PDB file of C-alpha atoms in Angstrom:
ATOM      1  CA  MET A   1     128.954  54.489  58.846  1.00 77.00           C
ATOM      2  CA  GLY A   2     126.675  52.691  56.414  1.00 81.00           C
ATOM      3  CA  VAL A   3     129.582  50.712  54.976  1.00 87.00           C
ATOM      4  CA  LEU A   4     130.764  49.774  58.471  1.00 90.00           C
ATOM      5  CA  LEU A   5     127.305  48.561  59.455  1.00 90.00           C
ATOM      6  CA  ASP A   6     126.956  46.566  56.249  1.00 91.00           C
ATOM      7  CA  THR A   7     130.304  44.934  56.990  1.00 93.00           C
ATOM      8  CA  LEU A   8     129.368  44.130  60.580  1.00 93.00           C
ATOM      9  CA  PHE A   9     126.036  42.661  59.491  1.00 95.00           C
ATOM     10  CA  ALA A  10     127.432  40.727  56.546  1.00 96.00           C
ATOM     11  CA  ARG A  11     126.108  37.196  56.289  1.00 96.00           C
ATOM     12  CA  ARG A  12     129.440  35.509  56.871  1.00 96.00           C
ATOM     13  CA  VAL A  13     129.873  37.498  60.092  1.00 97.00           C
ATOM     14  CA  ALA A  14     126.333  36.654  61.228  1.00 98.00           C
ATOM     15  CA  VAL A  15     126.833  32.943  60.598  1.00 98.00           C
ATOM     16  CA  ARG A  16     130.038  32.935  62.603  1.00 98.00           C
ATOM     17  CA  VAL A  17     128.483  34.808  65.538  1.00 98.00           C
ATOM     18  CA  TYR A  18     125.604  32.313  65.558  1.00 98.00           C
ATOM     19  CA  GLY A  19     128.182  29.537  65.619  1.00 98.00           C
ATOM     20  CA  LEU A  20     130.030  31.171  68.510  1.00 98.00           C
ATOM     21  CA  GLY A  21     126.779  31.135  70.492  1.00 98.00           C
ATOM     22  CA  SER A  22     126.568  27.383  69.979  1.00 98.00           C
ATOM     23  CA  ILE A  23     130.202  27.019  71.017  1.00 98.00           C
ATOM     24  CA  ALA A  24     129.393  28.919  74.217  1.00 98.00           C
ATOM     25  CA  ILE A  25     126.526  26.514  74.945  1.00 98.00           C
ATOM     26  CA  GLY A  26     128.858  23.586  74.344  1.00 98.00           C
ATOM     27  CA  ILE A  27     131.598  24.954  76.603  1.00 98.00           C
ATOM     28  CA  VAL A  28     129.161  25.604  79.462  1.00 98.00           C
ATOM     29  CA  GLY A  29     127.816  22.068  79.099  1.00 98.00           C
ATOM     30  CA  LEU A  30     131.274  20.508  79.111  1.00 98.00           C
ATOM     31  CA  VAL A  31     132.539  22.564  82.055  1.00 98.00           C
ATOM     32  CA  TRP A  32     129.495  21.887  84.221  1.00 97.00           C
ATOM     33  CA  GLY A  33     128.707  18.393  82.931  1.00 97.00           C
ATOM     34  CA  ASP A  34     125.067  19.414  82.695  1.00 98.00           C
ATOM     35  CA  PHE A  35     122.424  20.706  80.348  1.00 98.00           C
ATOM     36  CA  LEU A  36     121.688  24.403  79.906  1.00 97.00           C
ATOM     37  CA  ALA A  37     119.563  24.877  83.049  1.00 96.00           C
ATOM     38  CA  VAL A  38     115.951  25.911  82.292  1.00 95.00           C
ATOM     39  CA  TRP A  39     116.714  26.199  78.570  1.00 97.00           C
ATOM     40  CA  GLN A  40     117.411  22.463  78.344  1.00 97.00           C
ATOM     41  CA  PRO A  41     115.112  21.063  81.075  1.00 96.00           C
ATOM     42  CA  VAL A  42     116.155  17.427  80.865  1.00 97.00           C
ATOM     43  CA  PRO A  43     114.663  15.451  83.800  1.00 95.00           C
ATOM     44  CA  LYS A  44     117.143  14.705  86.579  1.00 94.00           C
ATOM     45  CA  SER A  45     115.846  11.124  86.690  1.00 95.00           C
ATOM     46  CA  LEU A  46     116.827  10.360  83.094  1.00 96.00           C
ATOM     47  CA  PRO A  47     119.234   7.369  83.007  1.00 97.00           C
ATOM     48  CA  GLY A  48     122.682   8.299  81.731  1.00 97.00           C
ATOM     49  CA  ARG A  49     121.816  11.975  82.000  1.00 97.00           C
ATOM     50  CA  THR A  50     125.374  13.183  82.696  1.00 97.00           C
ATOM     51  CA  ALA A  51     126.857  11.257  79.773  1.00 98.00           C
ATOM     52  CA  LEU A  52     124.104  12.584  77.505  1.00 98.00           C
ATOM     53  CA  ALA A  53     124.800  16.120  78.722  1.00 98.00           C
ATOM     54  CA  TYR A  54     128.475  15.814  77.801  1.00 98.00           C
ATOM     55  CA  ALA A  55     127.622  14.321  74.397  1.00 98.00           C
ATOM     56  CA  THR A  56     125.069  17.035  73.653  1.00 98.00           C
ATOM     57  CA  ALA A  57     127.495  19.771  74.685  1.00 98.00           C
ATOM     58  CA  ALA A  58     130.171  18.298  72.434  1.00 98.00           C
ATOM     59  CA  VAL A  59     127.799  18.291  69.461  1.00 98.00           C
ATOM     60  CA  PHE A  60     126.879  21.926  70.119  1.00 98.00           C
ATOM     61  CA  LEU A  61     130.554  22.852  70.280  1.00 98.00           C
ATOM     62  CA  LEU A  62     131.459  20.987  67.088  1.00 98.00           C
ATOM     63  CA  ALA A  63     128.446  22.288  65.184  1.00 98.00           C
ATOM     64  CA  GLY A  64     129.258  25.833  66.219  1.00 98.00           C
ATOM     65  CA  ALA A  65     132.875  25.349  65.191  1.00 98.00           C
ATOM     66  CA  SER A  66     131.771  24.086  61.777  1.00 98.00           C
ATOM     67  CA  LEU A  67     130.014  27.403  61.141  1.00 98.00           C
ATOM     68  CA  GLN A  68     133.362  29.156  61.325  1.00 97.00           C
ATOM     69  CA  PHE A  69     134.392  27.502  58.029  1.00 97.00           C
ATOM     70  CA  LYS A  70     132.550  27.915  54.757  1.00 94.00           C
ATOM     71  CA  ARG A  71     132.880  24.306  53.629  1.00 95.00           C
ATOM     72  CA  SER A  72     131.146  22.961  56.731  1.00 97.00           C
ATOM     73  CA  THR A  73     128.566  25.713  57.258  1.00 97.00           C
ATOM     74  CA  ARG A  74     125.651  23.793  55.728  1.00 97.00           C
ATOM     75  CA  ALA A  75     126.240  20.725  57.896  1.00 98.00           C
ATOM     76  CA  GLY A  76     126.639  22.855  61.019  1.00 98.00           C
ATOM     77  CA  ALA A  77     123.479  24.836  60.307  1.00 98.00           C
ATOM     78  CA  LEU A  78     121.436  21.675  59.777  1.00 98.00           C
ATOM     79  CA  THR A  79     122.842  20.139  62.959  1.00 98.00           C
ATOM     80  CA  LEU A  80     121.963  23.159  65.081  1.00 98.00           C
ATOM     81  CA  THR A  81     118.506  23.438  63.538  1.00 98.00           C
ATOM     82  CA  LEU A  82     117.906  19.801  64.452  1.00 98.00           C
ATOM     83  CA  LEU A  83     119.300  20.181  67.984  1.00 97.00           C
ATOM     84  CA  TYR A  84     117.213  23.240  68.797  1.00 98.00           C
ATOM     85  CA  SER A  85     114.144  21.654  67.187  1.00 98.00           C
ATOM     86  CA  LEU A  86     114.566  18.562  69.361  1.00 97.00           C
ATOM     87  CA  GLY A  87     114.777  20.870  72.362  1.00 97.00           C
ATOM     88  CA  VAL A  88     111.414  22.370  71.432  1.00 98.00           C
ATOM     89  CA  VAL A  89     109.682  19.054  70.710  1.00 97.00           C
ATOM     90  CA  LEU A  90     111.147  16.870  73.459  1.00 97.00           C
ATOM     91  CA  LEU A  91     111.757  19.324  76.305  1.00 97.00           C
ATOM     92  CA  HIS A  92     109.491  22.353  75.981  1.00 97.00           C
ATOM     93  CA  LEU A  93     106.415  21.155  74.105  1.00 97.00           C
ATOM     94  CA  PRO A  94     105.397  18.531  76.714  1.00 96.00           C
ATOM     95  CA  SER A  95     105.535  21.127  79.504  1.00 95.00           C
ATOM     96  CA  LEU A  96     103.626  23.599  77.361  1.00 96.00           C
ATOM     97  CA  ILE A  97     100.888  21.052  76.670  1.00 96.00           C
ATOM     98  CA  ALA A  98     100.713  20.103  80.344  1.00 96.00           C
ATOM     99  CA  HIS A  99     100.615  23.723  81.555  1.00 96.00           C
ATOM    100  CA  PRO A 100      99.231  25.873  78.715  1.00 96.00           C
ATOM    101  CA  SER A 101      98.120  28.661  81.053  1.00 95.00           C
ATOM    102  CA  VAL A 102     101.646  29.222  82.423  1.00 96.00           C
ATOM    103  CA  PHE A 103     103.191  31.753  80.092  1.00 96.00           C
ATOM    104  CA  VAL A 104     106.794  30.915  80.938  1.00 95.00           C
ATOM    105  CA  MET A 105     106.226  27.625  79.095  1.00 96.00           C
ATOM    106  CA  TRP A 106     105.393  29.586  75.944  1.00 97.00           C
ATOM    107  CA  SER A 107     108.316  31.981  76.299  1.00 96.00           C
ATOM    108  CA  GLY A 108     110.714  29.102  76.972  1.00 96.00           C
ATOM    109  CA  ALA A 109     109.606  27.365  73.789  1.00 97.00           C
ATOM    110  CA  ALA A 110     109.850  30.673  71.924  1.00 98.00           C
ATOM    111  CA  GLU A 111     113.506  31.093  72.916  1.00 98.00           C
ATOM    112  CA  GLN A 112     114.331  27.712  71.402  1.00 98.00           C
ATOM    113  CA  LEU A 113     112.232  28.439  68.312  1.00 98.00           C
ATOM    114  CA  ALA A 114     114.143  31.679  67.802  1.00 98.00           C
ATOM    115  CA  LEU A 115     117.332  29.619  67.663  1.00 98.00           C
ATOM    116  CA  VAL A 116     115.672  27.205  65.243  1.00 98.00           C
ATOM    117  CA  ALA A 117     114.929  30.235  63.070  1.00 98.00           C
ATOM    118  CA  GLY A 118     118.610  31.166  63.248  1.00 98.00           C
ATOM    119  CA  GLY A 119     119.644  27.716  62.094  1.00 98.00           C
ATOM    120  CA  LEU A 120     117.190  27.829  59.196  1.00 98.00           C
ATOM    121  CA  MET A 121     118.528  31.232  58.202  1.00 98.00           C
ATOM    122  CA  ALA A 122     122.143  30.063  58.321  1.00 97.00           C
ATOM    123  CA  TYR A 123     121.182  27.090  56.142  1.00 97.00           C
ATOM    124  CA  ALA A 124     119.305  29.358  53.723  1.00 97.00           C
ATOM    125  CA  PHE A 125     122.463  31.418  53.275  1.00 96.00           C
ATOM    126  CA  CYS A 126     124.177  28.296  51.940  1.00 95.00           C
ATOM    127  CA  LEU A 127     121.635  27.714  49.165  1.00 93.00           C
ATOM    128  CA  ALA A 128     121.461  29.356  45.773  1.00 82.00           C
ATOM    129  CA  ARG A 129     117.694  29.850  45.961  1.00 83.00           C
ATOM    130  CA  ALA A 130     116.244  29.930  49.436  1.00 88.00           C
ATOM    131  CA  ASP A 131     114.273  33.164  49.673  1.00 92.00           C
ATOM    132  CA  ARG A 132     111.198  31.304  50.895  1.00 94.00           C
ATOM    133  CA  LEU A 133     113.133  29.493  53.609  1.00 96.00           C
ATOM    134  CA  ALA A 134     114.723  32.774  54.721  1.00 96.00           C
ATOM    135  CA  ARG A 135     111.289  34.398  54.823  1.00 96.00           C
ATOM    136  CA  ILE A 136     109.908  31.565  56.940  1.00 97.00           C
ATOM    137  CA  ALA A 137     112.847  31.909  59.336  1.00 97.00           C
ATOM    138  CA  ARG A 138     112.257  35.667  59.668  1.00 97.00           C
ATOM    139  CA  LEU A 139     108.535  35.176  60.324  1.00 97.00           C
ATOM    140  CA  LEU A 140     109.230  32.500  62.932  1.00 98.00           C
ATOM    141  CA  PHE A 141     111.746  34.757  64.645  1.00 98.00           C
ATOM    142  CA  GLY A 142     109.307  37.676  64.574  1.00 98.00           C
ATOM    143  CA  VAL A 143     106.575  35.617  66.257  1.00 98.00           C
ATOM    144  CA  CYS A 144     109.054  34.605  68.955  1.00 98.00           C
ATOM    145  CA  LEU A 145     109.762  38.276  69.650  1.00 98.00           C
ATOM    146  CA  ILE A 146     106.089  38.784  70.493  1.00 98.00           C
ATOM    147  CA  ALA A 147     106.414  36.075  73.129  1.00 98.00           C
ATOM    148  CA  PHE A 148     109.537  37.781  74.504  1.00 98.00           C
ATOM    149  CA  ALA A 149     107.685  41.091  74.774  1.00 98.00           C
ATOM    150  CA  LEU A 150     104.757  39.488  76.594  1.00 98.00           C
ATOM    151  CA  ALA A 151     107.116  37.649  78.943  1.00 97.00           C
ATOM    152  CA  HIS A 152     108.656  40.969  79.978  1.00 97.00           C
ATOM    153  CA  LEU A 153     105.175  42.269  80.796  1.00 97.00           C
ATOM    154  CA  PHE A 154     103.784  39.154  82.478  1.00 96.00           C
ATOM    155  CA  TYR A 155     106.913  38.848  84.622  1.00 97.00           C
ATOM    156  CA  LEU A 156     107.551  42.556  85.004  1.00 97.00           C
ATOM    157  CA  LYS A 157     109.108  42.436  88.480  1.00 96.00           C
ATOM    158  CA  ALA A 158     111.442  39.587  87.577  1.00 95.00           C
ATOM    159  CA  THR A 159     112.471  41.449  84.418  1.00 96.00           C
ATOM    160  CA  ALA A 160     113.017  44.697  86.319  1.00 97.00           C
ATOM    161  CA  ASP A 161     115.152  42.913  88.909  1.00 96.00           C
ATOM    162  CA  PHE A 162     117.633  41.977  86.180  1.00 94.00           C
ATOM    163  CA  VAL A 163     118.165  45.626  85.246  1.00 96.00           C
ATOM    164  CA  PRO A 164     121.132  47.203  87.077  1.00 95.00           C
ATOM    165  CA  ALA A 165     119.720  49.608  89.662  1.00 94.00           C
ATOM    166  CA  TRP A 166     122.227  52.336  88.757  1.00 95.00           C
ATOM    167  CA  ILE A 167     120.804  52.858  85.252  1.00 95.00           C
ATOM    168  CA  PRO A 168     118.395  55.835  85.166  1.00 96.00           C
ATOM    169  CA  PRO A 169     115.485  56.417  85.160  1.00 96.00           C
ATOM    170  CA  GLY A 170     114.720  53.096  86.875  1.00 96.00           C
ATOM    171  CA  GLN A 171     114.416  49.330  86.586  1.00 97.00           C
ATOM    172  CA  VAL A 172     110.675  49.204  85.878  1.00 97.00           C
ATOM    173  CA  PHE A 173     111.057  51.786  83.120  1.00 97.00           C
ATOM    174  CA  TRP A 174     113.593  49.612  81.325  1.00 97.00           C
ATOM    175  CA  ALA A 175     111.450  46.504  81.790  1.00 97.00           C
ATOM    176  CA  TYR A 176     108.630  48.274  79.945  1.00 98.00           C
ATOM    177  CA  ALA A 177     111.029  49.784  77.412  1.00 98.00           C
ATOM    178  CA  THR A 178     112.588  46.455  76.457  1.00 98.00           C
ATOM    179  CA  ALA A 179     109.146  44.875  76.161  1.00 98.00           C
ATOM    180  CA  ALA A 180     108.156  47.665  73.792  1.00 98.00           C
ATOM    181  CA  ALA A 181     111.402  47.238  71.856  1.00 98.00           C
ATOM    182  CA  HIS A 182     110.757  43.509  71.375  1.00 98.00           C
ATOM    183  CA  LEU A 183     107.230  44.211  70.182  1.00 98.00           C
ATOM    184  CA  ALA A 184     108.335  46.979  67.818  1.00 98.00           C
ATOM    185  CA  ALA A 185     111.019  44.713  66.347  1.00 98.00           C
ATOM    186  CA  ALA A 186     108.463  41.929  65.919  1.00 98.00           C
ATOM    187  CA  ILE A 187     106.067  44.212  64.051  1.00 98.00           C
ATOM    188  CA  ALA A 188     108.852  45.539  61.818  1.00 98.00           C
ATOM    189  CA  ILE A 189     110.236  42.098  60.974  1.00 98.00           C
ATOM    190  CA  LEU A 190     106.813  40.550  60.371  1.00 97.00           C
ATOM    191  CA  SER A 191     105.573  43.458  58.256  1.00 96.00           C
ATOM    192  CA  GLY A 192     108.832  44.194  56.466  1.00 95.00           C
ATOM    193  CA  VAL A 193     108.581  47.901  57.325  1.00 96.00           C
ATOM    194  CA  ALA A 194     111.955  49.186  58.591  1.00 96.00           C
ATOM    195  CA  ALA A 195     112.847  45.537  59.209  1.00 97.00           C
ATOM    196  CA  ARG A 196     116.586  45.926  58.654  1.00 96.00           C
ATOM    197  CA  LEU A 197     116.891  48.804  61.123  1.00 96.00           C
ATOM    198  CA  ALA A 198     114.716  46.991  63.659  1.00 97.00           C
ATOM    199  CA  ALA A 199     116.695  43.743  63.393  1.00 97.00           C
ATOM    200  CA  ARG A 200     120.009  45.581  63.769  1.00 97.00           C
ATOM    201  CA  LEU A 201     118.789  47.516  66.794  1.00 98.00           C
ATOM    202  CA  LEU A 202     117.418  44.306  68.293  1.00 98.00           C
ATOM    203  CA  THR A 203     120.823  42.665  67.884  1.00 98.00           C
ATOM    204  CA  VAL A 204     122.449  45.609  69.643  1.00 98.00           C
ATOM    205  CA  MET A 205     119.886  45.355  72.447  1.00 98.00           C
ATOM    206  CA  PHE A 206     120.709  41.678  72.975  1.00 98.00           C
ATOM    207  CA  ILE A 207     124.402  42.585  73.094  1.00 98.00           C
ATOM    208  CA  VAL A 208     123.642  45.247  75.706  1.00 98.00           C
ATOM    209  CA  PHE A 209     121.750  42.617  77.721  1.00 97.00           C
ATOM    210  CA  GLY A 210     124.906  40.532  77.703  1.00 98.00           C
ATOM    211  CA  VAL A 211     127.202  43.378  78.717  1.00 97.00           C
ATOM    212  CA  LEU A 212     125.021  44.999  81.393  1.00 97.00           C
ATOM    213  CA  VAL A 213     122.987  42.078  82.759  1.00 96.00           C
ATOM    214  CA  HIS A 214     124.315  38.592  82.072  1.00 97.00           C
ATOM    215  CA  ALA A 215     128.102  39.010  82.112  1.00 97.00           C
ATOM    216  CA  PRO A 216     128.183  40.920  85.432  1.00 96.00           C
ATOM    217  CA  LEU A 217     126.080  38.199  87.102  1.00 95.00           C
ATOM    218  CA  ALA A 218     128.453  35.500  85.906  1.00 96.00           C
ATOM    219  CA  PHE A 219     131.544  37.337  87.121  1.00 95.00           C
ATOM    220  CA  ALA A 220     129.919  38.294  90.426  1.00 95.00           C
ATOM    221  CA  ASP A 221     128.923  34.683  91.081  1.00 96.00           C
ATOM    222  CA  PRO A 222     131.043  32.456  88.825  1.00 96.00           C
ATOM    223  CA  HIS A 223     130.160  29.277  90.707  1.00 96.00           C
ATOM    224  CA  THR A 224     126.499  29.345  89.694  1.00 97.00           C
ATOM    225  CA  HIS A 225     125.704  27.280  86.628  1.00 97.00           C
ATOM    226  CA  PHE A 226     122.580  29.304  85.791  1.00 97.00           C
ATOM    227  CA  ASN A 227     124.561  32.518  85.317  1.00 97.00           C
ATOM    228  CA  TRP A 228     126.831  30.976  82.691  1.00 98.00           C
ATOM    229  CA  ALA A 229     123.906  29.213  81.034  1.00 98.00           C
ATOM    230  CA  ALA A 230     122.082  32.547  80.746  1.00 97.00           C
ATOM    231  CA  ASN A 231     125.148  34.121  79.118  1.00 98.00           C
ATOM    232  CA  ALA A 232     125.435  31.281  76.616  1.00 98.00           C
ATOM    233  CA  MET A 233     121.735  31.449  75.757  1.00 98.00           C
ATOM    234  CA  ASN A 234     121.876  35.214  75.272  1.00 98.00           C
ATOM    235  CA  PHE A 235     124.943  34.790  73.043  1.00 98.00           C
ATOM    236  CA  ALA A 236     123.022  32.283  70.925  1.00 98.00           C
ATOM    237  CA  LEU A 237     120.083  34.694  70.622  1.00 98.00           C
ATOM    238  CA  ILE A 238     122.482  37.452  69.576  1.00 98.00           C
ATOM    239  CA  GLY A 239     123.614  35.194  66.746  1.00 98.00           C
ATOM    240  CA  ALA A 240     120.047  34.447  65.657  1.00 98.00           C
ATOM    241  CA  ALA A 241     119.133  38.150  65.649  1.00 98.00           C
ATOM    242  CA  TRP A 242     122.340  38.926  63.738  1.00 98.00           C
ATOM    243  CA  LEU A 243     121.345  36.412  61.057  1.00 98.00           C
ATOM    244  CA  VAL A 244     117.900  37.955  60.696  1.00 98.00           C
ATOM    245  CA  ALA A 245     119.443  41.420  60.404  1.00 97.00           C
ATOM    246  CA  ALA A 246     121.862  40.140  57.760  1.00 97.00           C
ATOM    247  CA  SER A 247     119.033  38.611  55.734  1.00 96.00           C
ATOM    248  CA  VAL A 248     116.741  41.611  55.401  1.00 91.00           C
ATOM    249  CA  GLY A 249     116.625  43.254  51.987  1.00 73.00           C
ATOM    250  CA  GLN A 250     118.902  40.768  50.215  1.00 63.00           C
ATOM    251  CA  PRO A 251     118.307  37.598  48.159  1.00 54.00           C
ATOM    252  CA  ALA A 252     118.937  34.353  50.015  1.00 51.00           C
ATOM    253  CA  GLY A 253     122.064  32.267  49.585  1.00 50.00           C
ATOM    254  CA  SER A 254     124.145  33.973  46.896  1.00 50.00           C
ATOM    255  CA  PRO A 255     126.668  35.909  49.082  1.00 51.00           C
ATOM    256  CA  LEU A 256     127.940  32.768  50.798  1.00 60.00           C
ATOM    257  CA  LYS A 257     127.848  30.685  47.631  1.00 50.00           C
ATOM    258  CA  SER A 258     129.742  33.243  45.583  1.00 41.00           C
ATOM    259  CA  ARG A 259     132.741  33.245  47.926  1.00 39.00           C
ATOM    260  CA  ALA A 260     133.155  29.489  48.230  1.00 34.00           C
ATOM    261  CA  ALA A 261     136.911  29.791  48.149  1.00 35.00           C
ATOM    262  CA  GLU A 262     136.976  31.577  51.509  1.00 37.00           C
ATOM    263  CA  THR A 263     137.655  29.714  54.727  1.00 36.00           C
TER     264      THR A 263
END
């Protein structure tokens, strides 16, 4: 079992999953001709908004595709780090400054920052000596998890409503439980105590969110853009968590560098 888990959470696998999340964002953008709903809150009044949405989606798709090949991983990681960083600075930070008491502004920025952390981690894997960069990425991701936990508590009813009603012992229970899981993962990753186990379990939890919450909504109502955007965003977060899990307890870039002859 240990060997299987190590294989699943290998760095090359994590980088590719992170790239697939970006591809999902790009596909949703190209299909709908729009940005990623509340995760990319570009003003409707922006001139040339539709053309910009298509261009942005294409860049996400191409950057994600580049992470599937070793030779282009560094460029793809830098591109995604820049894209997600621009999302934080241009789209989320102004709203956060304007409405600092509205917690959803903080959690929205945290979701983008978690993806920035994923991009930094993917880039760190490409470098021979990048332990410090990998550590920074882990710390940034851990702080974002605190925001996720608080969001579940501040918006408890909305969180509970997403939980399928058929899962015992109840929706509110799982809203509290997932908040606690985010917080526990944050503490583990920030402190380094049981960080690998916590990051792996967190990745599994995000996958479960996709299977039990997001995917059913998209298939039940496939004509709603938000449902597909939520799936793409969750996929991207899965990739970021996977990268963090792959980084814990190992030196930075050597595994990717040592197998440069691979795809």
